[in-house]
JSON list of C-alpha atoms in Angstrom, two decimals:
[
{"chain": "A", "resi": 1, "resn": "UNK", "atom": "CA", "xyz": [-94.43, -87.08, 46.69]},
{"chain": "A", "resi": 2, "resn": "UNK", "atom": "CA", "xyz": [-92.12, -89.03, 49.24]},
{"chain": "A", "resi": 3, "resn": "UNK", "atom": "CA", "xyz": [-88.89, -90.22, 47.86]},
{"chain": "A", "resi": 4, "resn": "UNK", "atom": "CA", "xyz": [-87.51, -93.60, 47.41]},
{"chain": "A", "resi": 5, "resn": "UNK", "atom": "CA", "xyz": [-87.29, -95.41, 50.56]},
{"chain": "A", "resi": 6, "resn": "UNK", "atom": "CA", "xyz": [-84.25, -97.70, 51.84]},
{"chain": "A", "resi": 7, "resn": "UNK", "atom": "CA", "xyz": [-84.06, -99.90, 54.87]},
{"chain": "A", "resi": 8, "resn": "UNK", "atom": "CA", "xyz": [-82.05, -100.71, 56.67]},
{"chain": "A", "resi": 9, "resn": "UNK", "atom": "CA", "xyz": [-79.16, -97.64, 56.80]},
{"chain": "A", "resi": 10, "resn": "UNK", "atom": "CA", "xyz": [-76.71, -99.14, 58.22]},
{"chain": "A", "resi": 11, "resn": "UNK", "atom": "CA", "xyz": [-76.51, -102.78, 58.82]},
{"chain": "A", "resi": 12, "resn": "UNK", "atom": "CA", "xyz": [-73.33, -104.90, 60.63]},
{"chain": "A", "resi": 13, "resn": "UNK", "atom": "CA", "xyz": [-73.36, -108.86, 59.40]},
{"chain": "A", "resi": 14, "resn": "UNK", "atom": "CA", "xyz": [-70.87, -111.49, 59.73]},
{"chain": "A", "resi": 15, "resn": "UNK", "atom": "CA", "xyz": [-69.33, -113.17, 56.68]},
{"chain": "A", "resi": 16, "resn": "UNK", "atom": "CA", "xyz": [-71.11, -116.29, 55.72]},
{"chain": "A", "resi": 17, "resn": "UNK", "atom": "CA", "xyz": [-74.46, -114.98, 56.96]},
{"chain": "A", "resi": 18, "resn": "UNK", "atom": "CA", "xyz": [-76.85, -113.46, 54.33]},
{"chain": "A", "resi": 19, "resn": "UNK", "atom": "CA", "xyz": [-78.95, -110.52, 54.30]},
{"chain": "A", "resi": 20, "resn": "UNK", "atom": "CA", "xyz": [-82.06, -108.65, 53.07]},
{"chain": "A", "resi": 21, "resn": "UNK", "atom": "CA", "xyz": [-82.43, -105.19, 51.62]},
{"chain": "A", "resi": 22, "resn": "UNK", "atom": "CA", "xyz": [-85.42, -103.46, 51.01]},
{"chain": "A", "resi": 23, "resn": "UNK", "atom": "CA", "xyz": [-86.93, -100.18, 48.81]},
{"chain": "A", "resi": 24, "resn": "UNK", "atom": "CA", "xyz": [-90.25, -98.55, 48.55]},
{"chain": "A", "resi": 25, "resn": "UNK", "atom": "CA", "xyz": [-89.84, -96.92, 45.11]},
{"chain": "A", "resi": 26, "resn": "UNK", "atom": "CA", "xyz": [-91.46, -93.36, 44.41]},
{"chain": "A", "resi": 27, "resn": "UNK", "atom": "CA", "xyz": [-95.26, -94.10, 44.15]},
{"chain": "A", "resi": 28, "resn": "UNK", "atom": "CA", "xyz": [-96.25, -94.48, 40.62]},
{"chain": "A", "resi": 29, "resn": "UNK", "atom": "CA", "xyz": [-92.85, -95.78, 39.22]},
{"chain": "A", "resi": 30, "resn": "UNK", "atom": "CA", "xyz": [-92.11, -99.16, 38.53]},
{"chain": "A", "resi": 31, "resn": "UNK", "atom": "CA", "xyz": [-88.76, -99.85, 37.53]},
{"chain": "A", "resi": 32, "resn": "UNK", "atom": "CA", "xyz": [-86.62, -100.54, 40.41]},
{"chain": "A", "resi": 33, "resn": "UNK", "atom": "CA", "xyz": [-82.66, -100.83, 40.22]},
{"chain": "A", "resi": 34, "resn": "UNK", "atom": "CA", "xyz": [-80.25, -101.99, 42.35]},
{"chain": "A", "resi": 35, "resn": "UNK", "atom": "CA", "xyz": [-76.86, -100.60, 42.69]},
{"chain": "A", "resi": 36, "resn": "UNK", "atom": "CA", "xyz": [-73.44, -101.47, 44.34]},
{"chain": "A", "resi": 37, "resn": "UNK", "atom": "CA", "xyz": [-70.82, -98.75, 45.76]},
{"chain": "A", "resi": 38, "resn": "UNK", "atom": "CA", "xyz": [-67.26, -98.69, 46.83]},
{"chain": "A", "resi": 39, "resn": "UNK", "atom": "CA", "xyz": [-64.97, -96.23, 46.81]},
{"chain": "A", "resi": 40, "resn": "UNK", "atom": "CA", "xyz": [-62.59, -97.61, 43.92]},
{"chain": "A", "resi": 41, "resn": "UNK", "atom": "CA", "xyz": [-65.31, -99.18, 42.31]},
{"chain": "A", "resi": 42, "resn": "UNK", "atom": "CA", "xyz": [-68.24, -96.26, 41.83]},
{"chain": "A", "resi": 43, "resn": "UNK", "atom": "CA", "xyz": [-71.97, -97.27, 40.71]},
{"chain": "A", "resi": 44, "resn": "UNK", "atom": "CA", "xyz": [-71.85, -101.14, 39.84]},
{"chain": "A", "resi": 45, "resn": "UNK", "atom": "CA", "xyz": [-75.88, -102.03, 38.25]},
{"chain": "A", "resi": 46, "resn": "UNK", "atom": "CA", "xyz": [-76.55, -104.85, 40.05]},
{"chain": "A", "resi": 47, "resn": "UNK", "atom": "CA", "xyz": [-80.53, -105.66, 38.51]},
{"chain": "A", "resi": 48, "resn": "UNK", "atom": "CA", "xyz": [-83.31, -103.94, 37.34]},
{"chain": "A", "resi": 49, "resn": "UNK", "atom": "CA", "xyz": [-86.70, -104.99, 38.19]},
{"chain": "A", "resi": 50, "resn": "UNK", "atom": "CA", "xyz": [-89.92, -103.75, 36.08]},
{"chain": "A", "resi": 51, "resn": "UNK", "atom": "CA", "xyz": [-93.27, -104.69, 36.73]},
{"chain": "A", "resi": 52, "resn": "UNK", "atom": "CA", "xyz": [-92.31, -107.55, 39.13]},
{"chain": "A", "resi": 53, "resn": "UNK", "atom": "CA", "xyz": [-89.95, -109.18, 36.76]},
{"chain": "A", "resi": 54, "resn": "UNK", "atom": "CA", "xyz": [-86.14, -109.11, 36.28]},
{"chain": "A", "resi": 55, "resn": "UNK", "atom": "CA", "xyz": [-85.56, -106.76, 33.29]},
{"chain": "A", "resi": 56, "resn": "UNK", "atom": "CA", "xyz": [-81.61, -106.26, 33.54]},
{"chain": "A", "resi": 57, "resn": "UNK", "atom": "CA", "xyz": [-78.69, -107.81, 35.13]},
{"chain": "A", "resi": 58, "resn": "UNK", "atom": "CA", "xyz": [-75.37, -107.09, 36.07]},
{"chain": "A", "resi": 59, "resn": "UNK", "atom": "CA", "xyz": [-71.84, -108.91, 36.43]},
{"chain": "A", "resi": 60, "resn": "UNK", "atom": "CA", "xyz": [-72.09, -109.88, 40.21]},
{"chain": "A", "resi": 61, "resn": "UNK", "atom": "CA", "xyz": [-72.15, -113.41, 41.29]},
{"chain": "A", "resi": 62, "resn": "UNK", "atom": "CA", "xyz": [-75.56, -115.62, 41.98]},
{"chain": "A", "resi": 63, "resn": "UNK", "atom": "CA", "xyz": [-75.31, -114.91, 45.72]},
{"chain": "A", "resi": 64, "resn": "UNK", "atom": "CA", "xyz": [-76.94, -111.56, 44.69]},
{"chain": "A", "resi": 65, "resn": "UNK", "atom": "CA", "xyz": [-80.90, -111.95, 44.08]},
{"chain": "A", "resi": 66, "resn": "UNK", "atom": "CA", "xyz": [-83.70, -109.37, 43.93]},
{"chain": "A", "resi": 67, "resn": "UNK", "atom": "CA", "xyz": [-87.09, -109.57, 43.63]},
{"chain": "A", "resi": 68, "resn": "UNK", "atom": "CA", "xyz": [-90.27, -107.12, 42.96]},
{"chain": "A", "resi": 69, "resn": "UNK", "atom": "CA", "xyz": [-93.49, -106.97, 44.46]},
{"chain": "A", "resi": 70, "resn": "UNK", "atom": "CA", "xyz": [-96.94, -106.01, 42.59]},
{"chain": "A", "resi": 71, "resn": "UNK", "atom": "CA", "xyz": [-96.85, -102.76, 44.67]},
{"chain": "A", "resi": 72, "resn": "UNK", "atom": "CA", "xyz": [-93.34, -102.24, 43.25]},
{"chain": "A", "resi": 73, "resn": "UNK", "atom": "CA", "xyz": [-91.61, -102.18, 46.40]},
{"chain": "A", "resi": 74, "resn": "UNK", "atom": "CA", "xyz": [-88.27, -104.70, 46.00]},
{"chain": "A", "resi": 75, "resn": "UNK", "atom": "CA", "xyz": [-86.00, -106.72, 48.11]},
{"chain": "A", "resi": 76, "resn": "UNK", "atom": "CA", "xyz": [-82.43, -107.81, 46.86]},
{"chain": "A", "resi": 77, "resn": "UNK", "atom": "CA", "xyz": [-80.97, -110.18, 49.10]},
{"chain": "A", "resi": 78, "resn": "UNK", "atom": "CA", "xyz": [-77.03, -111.38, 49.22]},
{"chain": "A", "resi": 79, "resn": "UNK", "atom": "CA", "xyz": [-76.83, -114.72, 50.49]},
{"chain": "A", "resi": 80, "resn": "UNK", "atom": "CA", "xyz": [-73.51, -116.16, 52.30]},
{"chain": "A", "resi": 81, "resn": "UNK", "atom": "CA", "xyz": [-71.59, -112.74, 52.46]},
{"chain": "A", "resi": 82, "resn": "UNK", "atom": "CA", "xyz": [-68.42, -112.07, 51.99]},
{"chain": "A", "resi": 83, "resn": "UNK", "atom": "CA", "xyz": [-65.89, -108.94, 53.45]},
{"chain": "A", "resi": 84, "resn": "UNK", "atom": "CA", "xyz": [-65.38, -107.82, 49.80]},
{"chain": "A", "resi": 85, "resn": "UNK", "atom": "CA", "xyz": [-69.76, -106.93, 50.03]},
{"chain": "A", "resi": 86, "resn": "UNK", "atom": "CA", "xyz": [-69.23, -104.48, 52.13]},
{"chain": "A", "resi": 87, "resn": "UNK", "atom": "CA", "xyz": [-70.55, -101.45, 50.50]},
{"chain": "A", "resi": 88, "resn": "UNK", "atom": "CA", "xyz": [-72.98, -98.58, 49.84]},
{"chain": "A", "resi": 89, "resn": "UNK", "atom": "CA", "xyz": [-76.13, -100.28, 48.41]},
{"chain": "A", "resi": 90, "resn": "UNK", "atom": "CA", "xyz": [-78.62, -98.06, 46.66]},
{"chain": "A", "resi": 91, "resn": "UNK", "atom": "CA", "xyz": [-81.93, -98.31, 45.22]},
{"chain": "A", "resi": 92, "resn": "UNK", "atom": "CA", "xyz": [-83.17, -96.31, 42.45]},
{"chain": "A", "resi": 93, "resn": "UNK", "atom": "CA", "xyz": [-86.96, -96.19, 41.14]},
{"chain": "A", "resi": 94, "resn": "UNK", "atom": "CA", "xyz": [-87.98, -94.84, 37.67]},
{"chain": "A", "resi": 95, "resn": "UNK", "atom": "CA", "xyz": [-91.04, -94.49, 35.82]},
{"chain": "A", "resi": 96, "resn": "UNK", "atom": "CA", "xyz": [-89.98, -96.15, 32.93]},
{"chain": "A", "resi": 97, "resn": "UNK", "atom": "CA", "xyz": [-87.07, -98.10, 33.27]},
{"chain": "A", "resi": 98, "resn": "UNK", "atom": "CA", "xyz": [-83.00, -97.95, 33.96]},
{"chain": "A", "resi": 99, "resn": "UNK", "atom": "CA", "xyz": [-82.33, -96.34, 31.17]},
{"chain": "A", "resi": 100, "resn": "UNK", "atom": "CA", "xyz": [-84.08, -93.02, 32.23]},
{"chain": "A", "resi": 101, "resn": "UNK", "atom": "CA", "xyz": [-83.76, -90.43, 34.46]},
{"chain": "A", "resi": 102, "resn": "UNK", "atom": "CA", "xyz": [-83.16, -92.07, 38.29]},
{"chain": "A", "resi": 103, "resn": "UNK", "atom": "CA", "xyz": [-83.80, -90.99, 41.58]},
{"chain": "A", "resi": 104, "resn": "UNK", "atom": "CA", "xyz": [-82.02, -93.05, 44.37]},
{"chain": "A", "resi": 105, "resn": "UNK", "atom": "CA", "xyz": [-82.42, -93.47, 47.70]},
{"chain": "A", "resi": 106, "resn": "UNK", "atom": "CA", "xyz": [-80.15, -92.78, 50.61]},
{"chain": "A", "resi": 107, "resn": "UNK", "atom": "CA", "xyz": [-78.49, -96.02, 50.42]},
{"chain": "A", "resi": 108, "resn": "UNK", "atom": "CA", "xyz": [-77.94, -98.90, 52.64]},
{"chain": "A", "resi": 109, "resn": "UNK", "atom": "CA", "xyz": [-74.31, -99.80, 54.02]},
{"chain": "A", "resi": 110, "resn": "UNK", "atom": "CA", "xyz": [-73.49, -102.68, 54.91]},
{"chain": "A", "resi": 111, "resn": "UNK", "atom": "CA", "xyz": [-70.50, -103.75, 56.60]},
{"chain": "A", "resi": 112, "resn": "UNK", "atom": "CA", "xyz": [-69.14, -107.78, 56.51]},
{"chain": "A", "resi": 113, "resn": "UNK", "atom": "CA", "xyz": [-67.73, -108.66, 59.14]},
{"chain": "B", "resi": 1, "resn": "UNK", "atom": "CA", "xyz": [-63.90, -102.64, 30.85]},
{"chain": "B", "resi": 2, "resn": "UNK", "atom": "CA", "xyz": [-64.89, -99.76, 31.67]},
{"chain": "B", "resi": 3, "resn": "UNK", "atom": "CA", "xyz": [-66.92, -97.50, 29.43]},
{"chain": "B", "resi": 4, "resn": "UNK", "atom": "CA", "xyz": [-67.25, -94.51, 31.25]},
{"chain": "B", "resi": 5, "resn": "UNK", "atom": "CA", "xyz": [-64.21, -93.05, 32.53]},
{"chain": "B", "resi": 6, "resn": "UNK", "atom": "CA", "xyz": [-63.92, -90.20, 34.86]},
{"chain": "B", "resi": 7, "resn": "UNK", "atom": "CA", "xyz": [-60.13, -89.92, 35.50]},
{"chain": "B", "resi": 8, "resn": "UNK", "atom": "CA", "xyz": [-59.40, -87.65, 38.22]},
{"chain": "B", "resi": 9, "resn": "UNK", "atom": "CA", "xyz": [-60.75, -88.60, 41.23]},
{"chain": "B", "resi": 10, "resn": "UNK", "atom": "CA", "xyz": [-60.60, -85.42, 42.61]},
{"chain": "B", "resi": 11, "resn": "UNK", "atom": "CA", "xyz": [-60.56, -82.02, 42.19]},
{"chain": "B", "resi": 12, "resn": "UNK", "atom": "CA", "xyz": [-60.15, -78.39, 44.47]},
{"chain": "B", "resi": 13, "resn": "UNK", "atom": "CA", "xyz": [-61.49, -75.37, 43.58]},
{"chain": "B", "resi": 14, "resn": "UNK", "atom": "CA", "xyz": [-61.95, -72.09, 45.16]},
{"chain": "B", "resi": 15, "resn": "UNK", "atom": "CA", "xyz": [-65.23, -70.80, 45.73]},
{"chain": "B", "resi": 16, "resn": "UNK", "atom": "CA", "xyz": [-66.77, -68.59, 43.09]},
{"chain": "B", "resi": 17, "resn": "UNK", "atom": "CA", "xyz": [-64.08, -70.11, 40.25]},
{"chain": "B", "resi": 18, "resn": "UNK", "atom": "CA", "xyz": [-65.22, -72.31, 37.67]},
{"chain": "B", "resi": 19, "resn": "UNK", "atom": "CA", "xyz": [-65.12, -76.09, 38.35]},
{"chain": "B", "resi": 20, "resn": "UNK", "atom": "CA", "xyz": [-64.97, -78.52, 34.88]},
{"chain": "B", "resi": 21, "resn": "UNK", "atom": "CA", "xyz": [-65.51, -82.09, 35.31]},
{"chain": "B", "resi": 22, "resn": "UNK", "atom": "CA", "xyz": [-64.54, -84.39, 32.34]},
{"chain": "B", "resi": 23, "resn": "UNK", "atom": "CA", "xyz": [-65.76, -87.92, 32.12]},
{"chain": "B", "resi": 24, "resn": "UNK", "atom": "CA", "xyz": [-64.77, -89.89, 28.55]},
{"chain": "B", "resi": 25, "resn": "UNK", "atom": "CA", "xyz": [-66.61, -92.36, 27.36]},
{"chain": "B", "resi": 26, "resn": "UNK", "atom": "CA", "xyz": [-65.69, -95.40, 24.86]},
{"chain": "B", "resi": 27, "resn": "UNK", "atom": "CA", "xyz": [-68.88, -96.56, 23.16]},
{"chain": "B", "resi": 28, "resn": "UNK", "atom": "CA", "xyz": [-70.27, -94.62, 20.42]},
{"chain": "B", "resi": 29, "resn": "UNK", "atom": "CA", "xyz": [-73.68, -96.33, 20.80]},
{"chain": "B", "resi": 30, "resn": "UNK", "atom": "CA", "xyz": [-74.18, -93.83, 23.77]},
{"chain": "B", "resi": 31, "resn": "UNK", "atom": "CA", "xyz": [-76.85, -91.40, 22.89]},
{"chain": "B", "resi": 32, "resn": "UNK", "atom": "CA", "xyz": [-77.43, -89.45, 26.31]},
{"chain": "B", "resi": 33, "resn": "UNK", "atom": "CA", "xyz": [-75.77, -88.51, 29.48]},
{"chain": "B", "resi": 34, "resn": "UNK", "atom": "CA", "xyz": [-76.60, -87.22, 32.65]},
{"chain": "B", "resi": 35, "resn": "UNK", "atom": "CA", "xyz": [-74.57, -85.91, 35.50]},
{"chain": "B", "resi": 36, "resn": "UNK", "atom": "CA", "xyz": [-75.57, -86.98, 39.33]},
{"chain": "B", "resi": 37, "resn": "UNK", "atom": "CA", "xyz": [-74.70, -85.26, 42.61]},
{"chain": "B", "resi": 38, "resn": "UNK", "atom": "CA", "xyz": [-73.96, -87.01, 45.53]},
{"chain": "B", "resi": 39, "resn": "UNK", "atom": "CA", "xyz": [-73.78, -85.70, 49.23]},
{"chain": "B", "resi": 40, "resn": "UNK", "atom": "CA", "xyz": [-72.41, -88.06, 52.18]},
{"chain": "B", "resi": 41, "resn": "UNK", "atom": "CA", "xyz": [-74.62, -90.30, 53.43]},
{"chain": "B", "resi": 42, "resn": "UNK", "atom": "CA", "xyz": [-77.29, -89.39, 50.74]},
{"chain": "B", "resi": 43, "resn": "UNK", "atom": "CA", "xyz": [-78.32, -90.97, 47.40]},
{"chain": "B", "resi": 44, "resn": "UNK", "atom": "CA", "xyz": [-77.43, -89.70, 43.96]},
{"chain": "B", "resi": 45, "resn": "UNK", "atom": "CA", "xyz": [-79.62, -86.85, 42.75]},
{"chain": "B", "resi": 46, "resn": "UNK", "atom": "CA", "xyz": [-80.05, -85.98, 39.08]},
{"chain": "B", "resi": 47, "resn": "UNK", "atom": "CA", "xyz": [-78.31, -82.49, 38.05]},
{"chain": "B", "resi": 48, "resn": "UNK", "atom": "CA", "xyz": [-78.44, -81.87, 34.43]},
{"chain": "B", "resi": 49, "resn": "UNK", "atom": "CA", "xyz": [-77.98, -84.12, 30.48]},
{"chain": "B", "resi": 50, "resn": "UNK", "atom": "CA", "xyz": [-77.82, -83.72, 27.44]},
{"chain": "B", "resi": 51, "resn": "UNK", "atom": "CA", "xyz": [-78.58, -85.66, 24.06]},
{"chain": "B", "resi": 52, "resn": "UNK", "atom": "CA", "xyz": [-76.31, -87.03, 21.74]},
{"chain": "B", "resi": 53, "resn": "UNK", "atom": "CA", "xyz": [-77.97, -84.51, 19.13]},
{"chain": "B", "resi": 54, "resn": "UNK", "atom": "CA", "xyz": [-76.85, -81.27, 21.02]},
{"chain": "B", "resi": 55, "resn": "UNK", "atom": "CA", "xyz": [-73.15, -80.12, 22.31]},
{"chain": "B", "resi": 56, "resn": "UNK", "atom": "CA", "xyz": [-74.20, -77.81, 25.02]},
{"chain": "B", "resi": 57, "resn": "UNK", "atom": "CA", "xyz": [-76.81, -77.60, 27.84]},
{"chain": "B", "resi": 58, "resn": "UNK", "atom": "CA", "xyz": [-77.33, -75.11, 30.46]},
{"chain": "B", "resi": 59, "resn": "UNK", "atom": "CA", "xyz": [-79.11, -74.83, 33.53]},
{"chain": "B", "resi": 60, "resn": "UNK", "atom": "CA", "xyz": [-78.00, -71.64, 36.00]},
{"chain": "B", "resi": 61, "resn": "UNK", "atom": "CA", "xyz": [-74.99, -72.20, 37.30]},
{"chain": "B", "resi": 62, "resn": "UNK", "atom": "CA", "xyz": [-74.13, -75.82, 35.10]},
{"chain": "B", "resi": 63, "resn": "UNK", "atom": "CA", "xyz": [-73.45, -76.59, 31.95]},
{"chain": "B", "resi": 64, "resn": "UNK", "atom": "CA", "xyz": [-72.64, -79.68, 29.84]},
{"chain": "B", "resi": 65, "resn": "UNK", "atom": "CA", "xyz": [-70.43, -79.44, 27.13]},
{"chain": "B", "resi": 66, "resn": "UNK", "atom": "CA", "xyz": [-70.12, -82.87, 24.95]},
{"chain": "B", "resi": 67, "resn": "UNK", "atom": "CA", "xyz": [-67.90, -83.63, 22.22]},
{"chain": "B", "resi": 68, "resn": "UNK", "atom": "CA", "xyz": [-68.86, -86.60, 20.58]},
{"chain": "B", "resi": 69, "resn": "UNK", "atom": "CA", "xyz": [-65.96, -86.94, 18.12]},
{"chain": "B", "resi": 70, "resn": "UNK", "atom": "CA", "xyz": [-63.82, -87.09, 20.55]},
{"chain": "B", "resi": 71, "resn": "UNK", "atom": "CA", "xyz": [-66.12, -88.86, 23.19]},
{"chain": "B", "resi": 72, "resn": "UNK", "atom": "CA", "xyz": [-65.93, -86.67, 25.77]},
{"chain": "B", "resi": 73, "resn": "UNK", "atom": "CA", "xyz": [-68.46, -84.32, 28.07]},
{"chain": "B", "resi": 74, "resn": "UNK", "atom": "CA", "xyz": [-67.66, -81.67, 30.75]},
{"chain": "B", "resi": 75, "resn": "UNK", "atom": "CA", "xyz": [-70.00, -80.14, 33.46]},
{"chain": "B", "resi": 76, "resn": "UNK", "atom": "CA", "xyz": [-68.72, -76.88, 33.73]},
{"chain": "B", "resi": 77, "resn": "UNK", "atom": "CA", "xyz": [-69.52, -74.98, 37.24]},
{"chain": "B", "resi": 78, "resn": "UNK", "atom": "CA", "xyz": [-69.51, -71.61, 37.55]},
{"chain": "B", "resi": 79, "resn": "UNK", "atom": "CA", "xyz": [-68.99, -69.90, 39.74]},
{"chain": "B", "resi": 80, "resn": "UNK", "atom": "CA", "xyz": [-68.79, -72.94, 42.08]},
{"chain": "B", "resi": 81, "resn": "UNK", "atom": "CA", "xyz": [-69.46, -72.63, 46.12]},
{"chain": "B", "resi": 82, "resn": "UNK", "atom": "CA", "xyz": [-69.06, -74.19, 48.78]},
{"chain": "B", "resi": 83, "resn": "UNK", "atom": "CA", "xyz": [-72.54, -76.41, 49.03]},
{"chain": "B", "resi": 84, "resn": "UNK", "atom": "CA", "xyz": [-71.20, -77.71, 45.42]},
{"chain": "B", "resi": 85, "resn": "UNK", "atom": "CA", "xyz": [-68.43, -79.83, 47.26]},
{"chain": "B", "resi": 86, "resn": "UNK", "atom": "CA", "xyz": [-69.75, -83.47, 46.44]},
{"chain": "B", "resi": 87, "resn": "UNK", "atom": "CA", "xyz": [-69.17, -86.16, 44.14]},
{"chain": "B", "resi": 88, "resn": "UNK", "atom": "CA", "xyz": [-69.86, -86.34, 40.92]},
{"chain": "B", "resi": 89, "resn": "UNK", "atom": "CA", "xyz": [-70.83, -89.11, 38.51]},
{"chain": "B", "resi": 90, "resn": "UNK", "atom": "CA", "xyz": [-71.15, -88.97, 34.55]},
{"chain": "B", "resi": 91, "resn": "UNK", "atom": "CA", "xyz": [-73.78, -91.44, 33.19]},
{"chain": "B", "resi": 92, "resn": "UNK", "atom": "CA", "xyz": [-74.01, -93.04, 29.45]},
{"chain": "B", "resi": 93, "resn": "UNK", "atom": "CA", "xyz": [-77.46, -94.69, 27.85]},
{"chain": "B", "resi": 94, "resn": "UNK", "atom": "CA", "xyz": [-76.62, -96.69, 24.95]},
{"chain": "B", "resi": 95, "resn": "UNK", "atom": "CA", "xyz": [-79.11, -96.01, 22.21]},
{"chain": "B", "resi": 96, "resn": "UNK", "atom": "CA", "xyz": [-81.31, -99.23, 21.87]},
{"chain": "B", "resi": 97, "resn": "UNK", "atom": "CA", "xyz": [-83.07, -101.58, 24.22]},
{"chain": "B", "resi": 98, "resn": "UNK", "atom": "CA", "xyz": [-83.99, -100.87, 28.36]},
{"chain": "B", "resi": 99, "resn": "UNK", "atom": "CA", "xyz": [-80.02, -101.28, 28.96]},
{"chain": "B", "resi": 100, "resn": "UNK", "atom": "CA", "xyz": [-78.86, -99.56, 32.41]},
{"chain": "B", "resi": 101, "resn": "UNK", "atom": "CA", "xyz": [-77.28, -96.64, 32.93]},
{"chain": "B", "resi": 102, "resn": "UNK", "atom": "CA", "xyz": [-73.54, -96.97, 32.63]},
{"chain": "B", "resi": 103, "resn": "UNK", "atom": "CA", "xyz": [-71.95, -94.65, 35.24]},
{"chain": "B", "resi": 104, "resn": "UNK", "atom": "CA", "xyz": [-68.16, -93.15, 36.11]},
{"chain": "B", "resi": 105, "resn": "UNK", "atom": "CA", "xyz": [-66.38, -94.09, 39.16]},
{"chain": "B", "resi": 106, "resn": "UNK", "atom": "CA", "xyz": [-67.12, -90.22, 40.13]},
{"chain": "B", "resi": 107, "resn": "UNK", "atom": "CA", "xyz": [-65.37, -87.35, 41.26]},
{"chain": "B", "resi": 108, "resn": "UNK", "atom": "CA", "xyz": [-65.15, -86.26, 44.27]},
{"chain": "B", "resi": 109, "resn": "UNK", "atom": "CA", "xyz": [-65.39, -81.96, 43.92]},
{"chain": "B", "resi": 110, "resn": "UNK", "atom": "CA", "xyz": [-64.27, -79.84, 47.06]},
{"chain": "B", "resi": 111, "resn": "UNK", "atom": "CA", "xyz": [-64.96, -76.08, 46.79]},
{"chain": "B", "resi": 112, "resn": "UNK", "atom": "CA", "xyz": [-62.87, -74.02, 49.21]},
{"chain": "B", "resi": 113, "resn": "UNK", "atom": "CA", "xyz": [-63.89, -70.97, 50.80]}
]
């Protein structure tokens, strides 16, 4: 079975500018979180998204937005960035939900600018 | 607030000692916790958990020791080597409803030949 997919890696933006993330879960699972790292910071939960709707939400600010689509591959987008989003973004699928057992993918990092 | 607290940041051990990795947590609502693995540039991977029900679980080399009156779990390594050098992050599930995973700032283990 392939693993959870992330694109981009790596991605360079400017502040003000937003940006789109996307992850191809594991096939068959269909809860799909979104997580935030930084070094002093660790994993932040940023959403969860099950069966194409919003199941969960963390403490980050409206400029962070996700969806699902009905194949369960997701998007989270962060809309007029900022140099304190630069970070380690990773997606995680499930079978069953964010509550369960995890498996991420490689990350994206982003860098502000 | 922060829930789950792993409060060293790092940690050296030689190779073939034992490493222990404590994480505390503050919410007695948590009934299970899991322990992730994370190389550079990679995405968490799950290593081992353990219910709220049970004080110890092994699995080769790792074991998970928790103490629930006191709130606190281990991962105990032994003997650790070199391809164990990583960081580590201790994860909570509280016991009702599809709530996240609450995860530790990590530890960041370095195993020295």
């Amino acid at each position: 079975k392939a693993g959870v997919t992330q694109t981009p890696r790596y991605l360079i933006k400017t502040r003000g500018q937003q940006v789109t993330l996307s992850c191809s879960p594991i096939s068959g699972h269909r809860s799909v979180s979104w997580y935030q790292q930084t070094p002093g910071q660790g994993l932040q939960f940023l959403f969860e998204y099950f069966s194409e709707t919003q199941r969960n939400k963390g403490n980050f600010p409206g400029r962070f937005s996700g969806r699902q689509f009905s194949n369960s591959r997701s998007e989270m987008n962060v809309s007029t960035l900022e140099l304190g989003d630069s970070a380690l973004y990773l997606c995680a699928s499930s079978l069953t939900g964010a509550s369960y057992e995890q498996y991420f993918g490689p990350g994206t990092r982003l860098t502000v600018t | 607030d922060q829930q789950v607290k792993q409060n060293s940041p790092s940690l050296s051990v030689q190779e073939g000692r034992i490493s222990i990795l404590n994480c505390d947590y503050t919410n007695s609502m948590f009934d299970y916790f899991l322990w992730y693995k994370k190389y550079p540039a990679e995405g968490p991977t799950f290593l081992i958990s353990i219910s709220s029900i049970k004080d110890k679980n092994e699995d080769g080399r790792f074991t998970v020791f928790l103490n629930k009156s006191a709130k606190h779990l281990s991962l105990h390594i032994v003997p650790s080597q070199p391809g164990d050098s990583a960081v580590y992050f201790c994860a909570a599930r509280l016991l009702s409803g599809n709530t996240p995973l609450v995860f530790g700032k990590g530890t960041r283990l370095s195993v020295i030949a």
